[in-house]
Amino acid sequence: MRILLADDAALLREGIAGLLAAAGHEVVAQVADADALRAEVTRLAQVGAPPDVVVTDVRMPPTGTDDGLRAAVDLRAAHPGLPVVVLSAYVAGPYLRDLLGSATTSDGGGGAVGYLLKERVGRVDDFLRSLDVVAAGGVVIDPEVLATLMGAARPATPVGAGAPASGGDAERVRRLTEREREVLALMAEGLSNTQVAERLVLSDGAVAKHVANILAKLDLPPGEDTRRVRAVLTWLRATA
Amino acid sequence: MSRTVPAASPAVLPTAPGPRPAHPRRPWLHATVVVLAELAHAAAFLPLVALGIFLLLLFPLTLPLAAELERACARMAGATAPSSRLPGHRLWPWLVSRAGQSGFWVRDLPLVVVGLVLSAPSFFIAVSGGTLSAILVALPFQVSAEDPLEVRLVAWSVEIGSPRQGWWLPILGVACFAVTAALLYVLGRLRTRLTQTLSDSSQEERLATLSAEVGHLTVGRATLVDAFDAERARIERDLHDGVQQDLVALTMGLGMTRVRVLSLAEDGQTGALREALLSDLEAAQDRAEAALRALRDTVHGIRPAILTERGLGPALHDLVGRAPLPTSVSVTGAEEHLAALSSPVATAVYFAVCEALTNAARHAGAQARATVRLDVSAEGLLAVVTDDGCGGADPTAAGSTGLAGMSQRLESVGGRLAVDSAPGAGTRLTITAPLTPPWADSTESTDSTGSTERTVGPHPASHPARTTLG
C-alpha cells in the first residue's frame, strides 16, 4: 500500500513509518503539519498517484488544535472516497462525527475512514489490519472510543432535545437489541463475522443471523455491497 | 482678565488635592488671589449670561466642567474643594456619566447656579468700583481753572479748579479701590466657602473608593482565574506533547519488538524464550496502555481539548457521554450566541456542570438519572443540571466545598449558582452567567487596574463558529 503519513512529532512519525515499511508498505511522504498534508495530497492526486491511505494525527500545526482532522475532512471533500485514518490522543465524539460526516458527502456509500487512538499503533497486527479495512472502504473505530459512545448511547440520552443524531437514525438504532448493538460495535472495530464470533463466543451462524437482523432493522435492503459499512455509519452517526 | 483664571483646561486639574492649610502663610497673596478670582468671575459674568442659552443645551457637559473650574479656583484660594472626578477616572467617561450621578444635581448644579448668581454683584461692584476709582484717581489731572469740577455730596459741595486742590481725590480713589477689593474679597470668600461646602463629596468618594476596590478585587480574581486556566492549558499541552507522546512511542517500540520476536524461529530453547518474551512484551504493552488511558483521563480532566476546540455545546455532549450516571443533555441557542461565549465563561460553566454530575453520581443514589440543559441567548447563559436522586445538597454546609468552589468560580466570571435541593426531591443546580465576563470590557478602559493587556473573548485557538448542535 502507498501511505501518506502526517504527524508533527518526528519520533512517532519515524516510528510509524518504520513499522509500515517493515510490514512491506510504501510511505510515499511524511509531513509535519496540516497545510503540508493538504498540499501533498493535492500534488500526488495531480500526478495521478494519490495515496492508498492517509494516516494523520489530529493535533498538529499551524494552530496546534484539530488541524489534522480538519485537513482530513477537507481532503475527503476534495477527493471523495479518499481513505483516511485519523490517529488521536483523545476520545472525542465530535471528532468522530466530523470524520463520519465527511464520509457521506459524495456517493452515499461513505466508509474508508478510521479513528484510532495513537497507542493502537503499538498493536501492529491490529493497526495494519485497520489500514487494510479502511483502504478497502471500510470503517474502523477504536474500541475505547466505541466504549465511550456506548456510554453516551445509554437509554437516558435520547430524551434530550439535543440528541446528536437525526431522528431517523436514532429511531432505527433504538430498534436494536443489546446483543445486536454489541455485534455492531465490533463490526465498527473492523472485525469480520468470524472475529466477532470469536470475541463474543458465538457460532458463526449466530453472528450472521445477528448481522442480518441489524441490516434489516437499519432499513438496509439486501443487494447493496456497502451494507456493513452503512450499518456501522448509521449506528455511529446516531451515537457519536 | 480671563488670563488670571489658571487651569483653564480641566484635563490638567489636580485630581487628588492634598489637604491644604486652612490659613495660607501669606495672607496678602491669598487675599489677592481671592480678589483676582472674584474679578475673573465678574469678568466672566456677562459672557456667561450671553452664552447661557447655548450652554444650557450642553449643560450636562458644561456644568460639571464649570463646577470643576470653580473648585480649582477655590483650591487656589486655599479651600478644601476636591475634584468630583476621582483619581484614575478618565475625563471623558467621567464627564459623560456625571449627569447620571447624584453629585451632579446636589452639588455641581447648585454650585454653578449660585456661583453665577454671586457673579452678578461681583460684576456690578467690579465695574462701578473700578470705574469710580479710576475716575477719582484720574480726575485731578483733568481739571483746570477753565474747566473746574464741582463735587457735590448731599449737602456738602466743593469746587476743584486745579490738581493741587484735588489732591485728596486720588486718595479717595484708592480708598474706593480698596473698598471694591474688600467687597470682592468678601464675595470671593463667600464663593470659596460655598464651593467647599458643595465639594464635600466624602460619601460619594467613599462609595467610589469602595467600588474601585471591588473592581480591583474582581479584576484580581479574574486574573487569578485566568492564570489558573492558562496553567491548566500549559499542563495539558506539556502532558500531551511530552509524556503522552513518549508513552505512545513506547507502545510502538514494544509493538515492533513483538513483531521481531514473532519472527524468531520456534524451536527448542529459542521457542521457550520466544514465548516468555512474548508474554513479557504483552504485559509491558498492557501496562503502557493502562498508563496511557490513565493519562488520557487526567489530561481530559485538566482541560478537555473538545472544549477548547469546539466550544461549550459539544463539550457538554461529550461530558454527558462520559458521565458516571445516565444523563441526557440538551443545548439550545443560536450559533452566534454560542460563538459569543467567551472562553473563561465556557470553562467555568463546563467545570461546574462536570462537578455537578460527579456530585450527583456520588450522592444522588444508584438509580438516579441526571439532565443537563444549556440555553444560550443574547442576554446570557442558563445551565440547569438536575437529578432525581435523594437531594439534600446544602451549599452552606461546612463540608460542601465543591458547591462553594463552583459558586466562587462562577462568580469570578460574573455568573451565579442557585442550589435547589430539598431532601428526597432531587437536586437542581441553576447556573446563570453572562456571555462574556463583566471585567472583559471594563479592563481595557480602566487604566487604574493596571492590566490593559488582557485578552478576552473566545479562546484564540477555538473556533466555536463550527459548533455543531443536535
XYZ file of C-alpha atoms in Angstrom:
710
model
C 0.000 0.000 0.000
C 1.099 3.577 -0.616
C 0.662 5.531 2.578
C 0.896 9.257 3.327
C 1.864 9.987 6.934
C 1.160 13.217 8.833
C 2.285 13.806 12.430
C 4.104 16.728 13.986
C 6.007 14.545 16.441
C 9.043 13.367 14.485
C 9.616 10.453 16.858
C 6.188 8.963 16.242
C 6.226 9.731 12.532
C 9.523 7.918 12.070
C 8.315 5.094 14.272
C 5.116 4.554 12.296
C 6.999 4.886 9.029
C 9.499 2.235 10.129
C 6.714 -0.041 11.231
C 4.837 0.342 7.947
C 7.995 -0.188 5.937
C 8.736 -3.341 7.936
C 5.268 -4.586 7.035
C 6.021 -4.048 3.340
C 4.102 -0.833 2.783
C 5.437 2.210 0.991
C 5.362 5.532 2.833
C 5.090 7.957 -0.083
C 5.528 11.077 2.018
C 5.843 12.281 5.614
C 4.523 15.703 6.555
C 4.525 17.577 9.849
C 1.575 19.945 9.550
C -1.918 20.212 8.148
C -1.092 22.611 5.313
C 1.692 20.357 4.084
C -0.733 17.435 4.262
C -3.266 19.213 2.049
C -0.558 20.276 -0.400
C 0.983 16.825 -0.582
C -2.314 15.023 -1.274
C -3.185 17.595 -3.935
C 0.243 17.138 -5.539
C 0.005 13.353 -5.511
C -3.512 13.466 -6.946
C -2.338 15.752 -9.727
C 0.401 13.368 -10.815
C -2.243 10.643 -10.816
C -0.861 8.704 -7.865
C -2.986 9.513 -4.798
C -2.039 7.605 -1.659
C -3.980 4.459 -0.826
C -4.383 5.625 2.769
C -3.726 8.902 4.559
C -2.704 8.452 8.201
C -2.906 11.710 10.140
C -2.634 12.997 13.693
C -5.455 15.233 14.993
C -3.473 17.865 16.845
C -0.961 19.474 14.529
C 0.400 22.839 13.478
C -0.398 25.522 12.388
C -2.853 26.164 15.260
C -1.994 23.125 17.341
C -5.650 22.179 17.766
C -7.610 19.814 15.499
C -5.905 20.890 12.265
C -5.154 17.323 11.187
C -8.797 16.357 11.468
C -9.969 19.420 9.568
C -7.429 18.695 6.857
C -8.764 15.141 6.660
C -12.355 16.385 6.316
C -11.308 18.896 3.634
C -9.334 16.282 1.749
C -12.267 13.896 1.727
C -14.458 16.656 0.371
C -11.920 17.392 -2.372
C -11.125 13.742 -3.094
C -14.280 11.720 -2.409
C -13.607 8.288 -1.067
C -10.004 9.034 -0.082
C -9.253 6.562 2.723
C -8.213 8.403 5.885
C -7.142 7.002 9.238
C -7.092 9.633 11.980
C -4.856 8.984 14.965
C -5.818 10.801 18.127
C -4.671 11.177 21.668
C -8.285 11.897 22.653
C -11.513 10.001 22.878
C -13.766 12.654 21.379
C -17.158 12.045 19.845
C -17.306 15.322 17.909
C -14.053 14.466 16.080
C -15.564 11.174 15.029
C -18.780 12.877 13.948
C -16.839 15.290 11.724
C -14.981 12.405 10.167
C -18.145 10.384 9.599
C -19.875 13.456 8.233
C -17.138 13.699 5.638
C -17.732 10.092 4.709
C -21.193 10.672 3.288
C -20.682 13.793 1.235
C -20.279 12.084 -2.106
C -21.616 8.710 -3.117
C -23.670 7.966 -0.058
C -21.698 4.797 0.498
C -19.245 6.506 2.806
C -16.701 4.451 4.579
C -12.956 4.445 4.138
C -12.460 6.155 7.467
C -10.727 5.134 10.631
C -10.488 6.791 14.041
C -7.872 5.186 16.245
C -6.179 6.122 19.478
C -2.475 6.600 18.979
C -1.302 3.715 21.116
C -3.264 1.309 18.899
C -0.304 1.597 16.531
C 1.639 -0.479 19.064
C -0.675 -3.403 18.344
C 0.997 -3.739 14.997
C -1.202 -6.502 13.581
C -4.412 -4.730 14.554
C -3.121 -1.466 13.173
C -2.126 -2.958 9.835
C -5.444 -4.767 9.610
C -7.264 -1.492 10.335
C -5.360 0.186 7.492
C -6.382 -2.643 5.168
C -10.051 -2.344 6.181
C -10.066 1.440 5.651
C -8.165 1.198 2.365
C -10.820 -1.273 1.233
C -13.561 1.250 2.013
C -14.472 0.019 5.483
C -14.857 1.796 8.797
C -12.645 1.184 11.812
C -13.268 2.856 15.130
C -11.117 2.438 18.220
C -12.714 0.134 20.819
C -12.158 2.688 23.560
C -13.914 5.377 21.533
C -16.738 2.936 20.918
C -16.976 2.198 24.640
C -17.455 5.908 25.310
C -20.064 6.099 22.573
C -21.859 3.121 24.071
C -21.884 5.030 27.360
C -23.294 8.073 25.626
C -25.920 5.909 23.941
C -27.403 4.757 27.245
C -31.181 4.807 27.341
C -31.299 8.127 29.194
C -29.593 10.019 26.431
C -32.132 10.259 23.608
C -34.550 12.064 25.951
C -32.731 15.343 25.466
C -33.811 17.602 22.654
C -30.171 17.866 21.725
C -29.666 14.172 20.923
C -26.922 14.419 18.360
C -28.351 12.224 15.644
C -31.056 12.896 13.127
C -34.342 11.427 14.256
C -34.358 8.707 11.620
C -31.002 7.182 12.501
C -31.629 7.387 16.220
C -35.051 5.838 15.810
C -33.732 2.925 13.739
C -30.826 2.352 16.116
C -33.231 2.210 19.049
C -34.825 -0.880 17.486
C -31.625 -2.869 18.058
C -31.261 -5.265 20.965
C -28.306 -5.069 23.359
C -26.676 -8.069 21.663
C -27.127 -6.553 18.220
C -25.519 -3.319 19.402
C -22.577 -5.315 20.717
C -22.173 -7.056 17.364
C -22.434 -3.717 15.565
C -19.812 -2.180 17.834
C -17.396 -4.988 16.985
C -18.197 -4.525 13.306
C -17.239 -0.853 13.811
C -13.882 -2.004 15.145
C -13.349 -3.514 11.722
C -13.837 -7.128 12.733
C -15.134 -9.775 10.349
C -18.022 -12.073 11.269
C -15.589 -14.813 12.264
C -13.659 -12.428 14.536
C -16.889 -11.180 16.068
C -17.904 -14.765 16.736
C -14.570 -15.410 18.463
C -14.841 -12.267 20.588
C -18.415 -12.887 21.703
C -18.002 -16.664 21.928
C -20.810 -17.293 19.458
C -21.116 -19.522 16.430
C -20.506 -18.011 13.004
C -24.115 -18.744 12.199
C -25.422 -16.834 15.195
C -23.306 -13.805 14.269
C -24.513 -13.955 10.672
C -28.087 -14.010 11.954
C -27.468 -11.003 14.201
C -25.880 -9.140 11.311
C -28.862 -9.899 9.069
C -31.221 -8.621 11.793
C -29.169 -5.472 12.220
C -29.210 -4.750 8.495
C -32.956 -5.283 8.379
C -33.660 -3.104 11.404
C -31.496 -0.319 9.991
C -33.522 -0.411 6.746
C -30.576 -1.535 4.633
C -32.084 -3.659 1.864
C -30.195 -6.682 0.563
C -28.253 -6.356 -2.642
C -26.000 -3.480 -1.642
C -22.368 -4.368 -1.157
C -21.669 -1.479 1.244
C -24.330 -2.552 3.706
C -21.938 -3.448 6.514
C -20.211 -0.103 6.267
C -23.507 1.745 6.091
C -24.847 -0.104 9.105
C -21.784 0.908 11.083
C -22.060 4.506 9.855
C -25.746 4.696 10.718
C -25.077 3.438 14.201
C -22.102 5.749 14.738
C -23.972 8.791 13.477
C -26.798 8.040 15.879
C -24.450 7.774 18.831
C -21.433 9.957 18.086
C -8.901 89.426 32.581
C -9.639 85.824 31.841
C -5.957 85.045 31.775
C -5.961 85.381 35.545
C -8.006 82.198 35.696
C -5.460 79.435 35.618
C -6.051 75.780 34.997
C -8.409 76.606 32.190
C -8.377 73.070 30.902
C -9.990 70.597 33.304
C -7.704 67.909 31.926
C -4.870 69.333 33.914
C -6.867 69.821 37.060
C -5.104 68.388 40.055
C -7.208 65.334 40.659
C -6.098 64.440 44.125
C -5.727 67.601 46.158
C -3.825 67.045 49.309
C -5.050 68.667 52.486
C -4.225 72.319 52.186
C -3.521 74.646 55.076
C -6.690 76.451 56.058
C -4.708 79.619 56.711
C -2.211 80.354 53.980
C 1.191 81.529 55.046
C 0.983 84.766 53.059
C -2.413 86.280 53.791
C -1.921 89.142 51.361
C -1.144 86.897 48.464
C -4.111 84.768 49.443
C -6.409 87.768 49.586
C -5.115 88.917 46.215
C -5.823 85.521 44.707
C -9.333 85.583 46.138
C -9.947 89.048 44.751
C -8.443 88.203 41.393
C -10.520 85.056 41.185
C -13.592 87.055 42.052
C -12.652 89.577 39.406
C -12.350 86.756 36.913
C -15.822 85.619 37.870
C -17.101 89.146 37.471
C -15.492 89.352 34.045
C -16.994 86.048 33.029
C -20.448 87.073 34.174
C -21.713 88.859 31.068
C -20.259 86.419 28.523
C -21.714 83.565 30.532
C -25.156 85.143 30.631
C -24.926 85.804 26.904
C -23.803 82.269 26.195
C -26.241 80.879 28.712
C -28.827 79.755 26.220
C -26.333 77.805 24.148
C -24.615 76.399 27.188
C -27.979 75.344 28.540
C -28.268 72.796 25.740
C -24.936 71.334 26.653
C -25.392 71.727 30.368
C -24.838 68.044 31.287
C -21.327 68.502 29.920
C -20.614 72.138 30.690
C -21.981 72.082 34.213
C -19.550 69.556 35.665
C -16.708 71.335 33.900
C -17.823 74.697 35.271
C -18.139 73.186 38.734
C -14.658 71.698 38.392
C -13.352 75.119 37.381
C -14.976 76.636 40.452
C -13.371 74.009 42.616
C -9.990 74.601 41.031
C -10.363 78.306 41.777
C -11.397 77.549 45.329
C -8.397 75.262 45.763
C -6.142 78.052 44.536
C -7.726 80.252 47.136
C -6.779 77.738 49.756
C -10.061 75.939 50.250
C -10.538 72.201 50.534
C -12.504 71.523 47.395
C -11.545 68.143 45.970
C -12.425 67.427 42.397
C -15.519 65.274 41.972
C -13.550 63.294 39.434
C -11.688 60.621 41.308
C -8.091 59.747 40.681
C -7.790 57.237 37.885
C -11.030 58.109 36.170
C -10.629 59.284 32.642
C -12.044 62.685 31.822
C -14.412 61.847 29.016
C -16.191 58.802 30.516
C -16.473 60.698 33.802
C -17.903 63.759 32.069
C -20.433 61.768 30.092
C -21.614 59.824 33.116
C -21.558 62.739 35.545
C -25.106 63.923 34.783
C -26.327 60.490 35.856
C -24.757 60.775 39.292
C -26.445 62.385 42.250
C -23.450 64.670 42.802
C -24.272 66.414 39.562
C -27.661 67.537 40.835
C -26.958 68.127 44.513
C -23.518 69.688 44.134
C -22.494 70.729 40.653
C -25.793 72.321 39.668
C -26.253 74.444 42.860
C -22.590 75.351 42.757
C -22.776 76.718 39.242
C -26.172 78.409 39.690
C -25.293 80.077 42.991
C -21.829 80.878 41.649
C -23.382 82.577 38.669
C -25.775 84.489 40.922
C -22.815 85.619 43.041
C -21.068 86.759 39.895
C -23.773 89.397 39.324
C -22.893 91.557 42.384
C -19.214 90.885 41.662
C -19.727 92.230 38.196
C -21.509 95.389 39.362
C -19.080 96.032 42.195
C -16.076 95.467 39.974
C -17.428 97.659 37.172
C -18.753 100.515 39.322
C -15.990 100.428 41.947
C -13.264 100.052 39.379
C -14.608 102.819 37.180
C -15.161 105.129 40.137
C -11.651 104.512 41.458
C -10.132 105.141 38.061
C -12.126 108.316 37.597
C -11.238 109.577 41.061
C -7.559 108.899 40.521
C -7.541 110.439 37.086
C -9.789 113.435 37.811
C -7.256 115.861 39.348
C -5.180 115.669 36.225
C -8.139 116.577 34.060
C -9.279 119.666 35.929
C -8.036 123.200 35.403
C -9.171 126.710 36.264
C -11.025 126.911 32.947
C -12.732 123.615 33.471
C -13.333 123.261 37.193
C -15.017 120.315 38.732
C -17.778 120.589 41.227
C -18.020 117.740 43.624
C -21.335 117.596 45.348
C -22.179 115.147 48.053
C -25.632 115.617 49.655
C -25.274 118.951 51.405
C -21.545 119.320 51.047
C -20.042 120.636 47.860
C -16.613 121.764 46.792
C -15.264 123.138 43.588
C -11.886 121.973 42.403
C -10.107 124.230 39.994
C -6.592 122.793 39.959
C -4.835 119.423 40.547
C -3.462 120.722 43.808
C -6.909 121.462 45.120
C -7.976 117.926 44.294
C -5.044 116.214 45.937
C -7.397 114.160 48.039
C -9.300 112.803 45.048
C -6.711 110.087 44.167
C -6.650 109.086 47.850
C -10.396 108.774 47.703
C -9.957 106.751 44.517
C -7.508 104.411 46.215
C -9.885 104.099 49.154
C -12.707 103.370 46.758
C -10.486 100.751 45.085
C -9.759 99.246 48.490
C -13.447 99.090 49.302
C -14.132 97.466 45.943
C -11.381 94.919 46.558
C -12.684 94.284 50.064
C -16.202 93.711 48.766
C -14.839 91.397 46.093
C -12.832 89.610 48.747
C -15.930 89.065 50.832
C -17.800 87.761 47.837
C -14.815 85.590 46.910
C -14.651 84.144 50.415
C -18.367 83.516 50.275
C -17.910 81.719 46.971
C -14.977 79.730 48.283
C -16.967 78.646 51.320
C -19.863 77.697 49.119
C -17.616 75.740 46.788
C -16.028 73.994 49.699
C -19.408 73.029 51.091
C -20.623 71.823 47.735
C -17.464 69.818 47.167
C -17.763 67.806 50.307
C -18.207 64.580 48.438
C -16.823 62.395 51.173
C -19.692 59.946 50.955
C -19.590 59.886 47.205
C -15.870 59.482 47.424
C -16.131 56.633 49.881
C -18.629 54.903 47.622
C -16.413 55.411 44.612
C -13.375 54.206 46.522
C -15.269 51.122 47.584
C -16.487 50.445 44.063
C -12.971 50.913 42.782
C -11.786 48.466 45.400
C -14.470 45.971 44.423
C -13.403 46.462 40.829
C -9.826 45.774 41.802
C -10.825 42.660 43.667
C -12.943 41.413 40.774
C -10.143 42.026 38.342
C -7.711 40.422 40.733
C -9.848 37.334 40.977
C -10.324 37.301 37.233
C -6.567 37.480 36.802
C -6.189 34.542 39.146
C -8.795 32.549 37.271
C -7.085 33.433 34.003
C -3.741 32.396 35.376
C -5.293 29.169 36.591
C -6.777 28.486 33.165
C -3.518 29.313 31.435
C -1.762 26.940 33.796
C -4.300 24.219 33.030
C -3.689 24.727 29.328
C 0.067 24.586 29.847
C -0.075 21.390 31.890
C -2.400 19.796 29.351
C -0.081 20.748 26.495
C 3.004 19.555 28.337
C 1.409 16.196 29.091
C 0.116 15.839 25.538
C 3.373 16.787 23.865
C 5.591 15.113 26.418
C 4.584 12.105 28.458
C 1.740 11.061 26.174
C 3.937 11.043 23.081
C 6.687 9.198 24.907
C 4.274 6.531 26.080
C 2.860 6.146 22.582
C 6.386 5.788 21.241
C 6.999 3.201 23.947
C 3.967 1.133 22.938
C 5.076 1.411 19.343
C 8.574 0.220 20.229
C 7.069 -2.672 22.154
C 4.876 -3.486 19.172
C 7.863 -3.517 16.843
C 9.858 -5.681 19.243
C 6.924 -8.043 19.367
C 6.923 -8.320 15.586
C 10.648 -9.122 15.627
C 10.238 -11.690 18.387
C 7.437 -13.308 16.422
C 9.809 -13.748 13.507
C 12.235 -15.744 15.668
C 12.489 -19.407 14.848
C 10.305 -21.578 17.000
C 12.500 -24.486 18.004
C 13.840 -25.888 21.233
C 15.263 -23.346 23.658
C 14.536 -20.386 21.369
C 10.875 -21.411 21.335
C 10.565 -21.254 25.126
C 12.458 -17.939 25.216
C 10.231 -16.602 22.474
C 7.083 -17.444 24.432
C 8.486 -15.851 27.589
C 9.492 -12.714 25.674
C 6.099 -12.504 24.039
C 4.256 -12.725 27.341
C 6.616 -10.133 28.886
C 6.037 -7.841 25.945
C 2.303 -8.358 26.182
C 2.373 -7.413 29.867
C 4.572 -4.375 29.187
C 2.290 -3.245 26.378
C -0.773 -3.661 28.596
C 0.863 -1.605 31.307
C 1.885 1.117 28.897
C -1.655 1.239 27.508
C -3.122 1.387 31.002
C -0.772 4.261 31.780
C -1.891 5.997 28.600
C -5.542 5.504 29.496
C -4.986 6.942 32.961
C -3.018 9.808 31.498
C -5.728 10.451 28.917
C -8.343 10.716 31.667
C -6.091 13.060 33.617
C -5.431 15.242 30.595
C -9.126 15.306 29.808
C -9.903 16.296 33.379
C -7.374 19.094 33.276
C -8.727 20.688 30.152
C -10.770 18.832 27.563
C -9.487 19.547 24.063
C -13.050 19.457 22.813
C -13.931 22.474 24.978
C -11.020 24.482 23.640
C -11.610 23.469 20.054
C -15.367 23.149 19.696
C -16.872 25.192 22.480
C -19.263 24.538 25.340
C -22.114 22.779 23.474
C -20.096 19.879 22.043
C -18.028 19.709 25.230
C -21.200 19.186 27.276
C -22.387 16.472 24.866
C -19.016 14.828 25.279
C -19.131 15.231 29.063
C -22.557 13.640 29.281
C -21.259 10.676 27.264
C -18.680 10.083 29.991
C -20.942 10.918 32.916
C -20.901 8.289 35.659
C -24.708 8.155 35.739
C -27.288 8.074 32.924
C -27.531 11.652 31.747
C -29.285 13.442 28.938
C -28.266 16.771 27.541
C -29.927 19.477 25.500
C -28.280 22.581 24.144
C -30.384 25.398 22.734
C -29.330 28.763 21.418
C -28.368 30.463 18.190
C -24.922 29.793 16.736
C -23.882 33.400 17.089
C -24.643 33.439 20.802
C -22.793 30.199 21.369
C -19.925 31.623 19.383
C -20.023 34.773 21.528
C -19.472 32.701 24.674
C -16.061 33.640 25.925
C -13.500 31.061 26.966
C -13.438 31.902 30.696
C -17.232 31.621 30.929
C -17.353 28.393 28.930
C -14.590 26.897 31.068
C -16.246 27.909 34.336
C -19.628 26.533 33.262
C -18.106 23.338 31.888
C -16.307 22.529 35.115
C -19.378 23.477 37.146
C -21.527 21.024 35.184
C -18.743 18.439 35.446
C -18.643 18.858 39.207
C -22.441 18.761 39.404
C -22.565 15.426 37.560
C -19.799 13.994 39.738
C -21.696 15.099 42.839
C -24.910 13.592 41.507
C -23.172 10.281 40.852
C -21.652 10.302 44.325
C -24.598 11.440 46.415
C -27.838 11.148 44.500
C -28.123 7.371 44.711
C -27.644 4.425 42.408
C -30.896 4.746 40.478
C -30.584 8.449 39.816
C -30.591 9.978 36.379
C -29.421 13.444 35.503
C -30.278 16.010 32.884
C -28.202 18.902 31.636
C -29.911 21.783 29.911
C -27.963 24.657 28.399
C -29.723 27.661 26.947
C -27.674 30.452 25.435
C -29.241 33.705 24.310
C -28.089 37.251 23.705
C -28.824 38.047 27.373
C -26.589 35.331 28.719
C -26.340 31.717 29.558
C -28.581 29.482 31.615
C -27.466 25.990 32.528
C -29.610 23.709 34.630
C -28.347 20.420 35.993
C -30.987 18.274 37.646
C -31.039 14.802 39.100
C -33.874 12.760 40.534
C -31.830 11.494 43.442
C -32.153 11.911 47.178
C -31.462 15.657 47.266
C -30.379 17.384 50.431
C -27.366 19.172 48.980
C -26.554 22.220 51.067
C -24.095 24.750 49.714
C -23.801 26.407 53.135
C -22.846 23.198 54.938
C -19.295 23.103 56.216
C -18.356 20.095 54.128
C -19.713 21.209 50.776
C -16.525 22.732 49.449
C -17.391 21.538 45.953
C -20.545 23.621 45.700
C -18.875 26.625 47.319
C -15.912 26.384 44.964
C -18.242 26.012 41.991
C -20.143 29.077 43.084
C -16.975 31.139 43.526
C -15.613 30.010 40.209
C -18.840 31.108 38.513
C -18.883 34.427 40.341
C -15.426 35.143 39.024
C -16.891 35.337 35.522
C -19.973 37.249 36.656
C -22.145 34.161 36.997
C -24.354 32.806 39.777
C -25.173 29.401 41.138
C -28.518 28.567 42.724
C -28.975 25.252 44.510
C -32.430 23.822 44.989
C -32.219 20.539 46.792
C -34.992 19.575 49.161
C -34.344 16.193 50.800
C -35.948 13.440 48.746
C -36.808 15.690 45.831
C -33.603 15.575 43.815
C -31.172 18.370 43.217
C -31.444 21.232 40.799
C -28.457 23.448 40.123
C -29.159 26.600 38.161
C -26.193 28.366 36.669
C -26.565 31.797 35.123
C -23.714 33.680 33.543
C -23.142 36.474 31.039
C -21.700 35.561 27.646
C -18.550 37.489 28.465
C -17.308 38.229 31.973
C -18.104 41.764 33.169
C -14.426 42.502 33.602
C -13.806 41.653 29.963
C -14.644 45.083 28.536
C -14.028 47.236 31.603
C -10.398 46.272 31.995
C -9.491 47.961 28.755
C -10.881 51.335 29.795
C -9.894 51.405 33.447
C -6.233 52.144 33.474
C -6.257 52.240 37.235
C -6.386 48.468 37.271
C -3.023 48.309 35.631
C -3.972 45.392 33.433
C -4.821 46.522 29.969
C -3.316 43.607 28.124
C -5.938 41.057 28.990
C -7.238 39.157 26.018
C -10.846 38.262 26.265
C -13.463 36.743 24.083
C -13.287 33.279 22.627
C -10.063 31.443 23.097
C -7.750 32.367 20.237
C -7.343 28.738 19.352
C -11.025 27.936 19.430
C -13.328 28.108 16.501
C -16.748 27.899 18.040
C -18.375 29.018 14.817
C -18.059 25.426 13.740
C -20.007 24.266 16.738
C -22.445 21.610 15.759
C -25.600 21.171 17.714
C -28.030 18.321 17.743
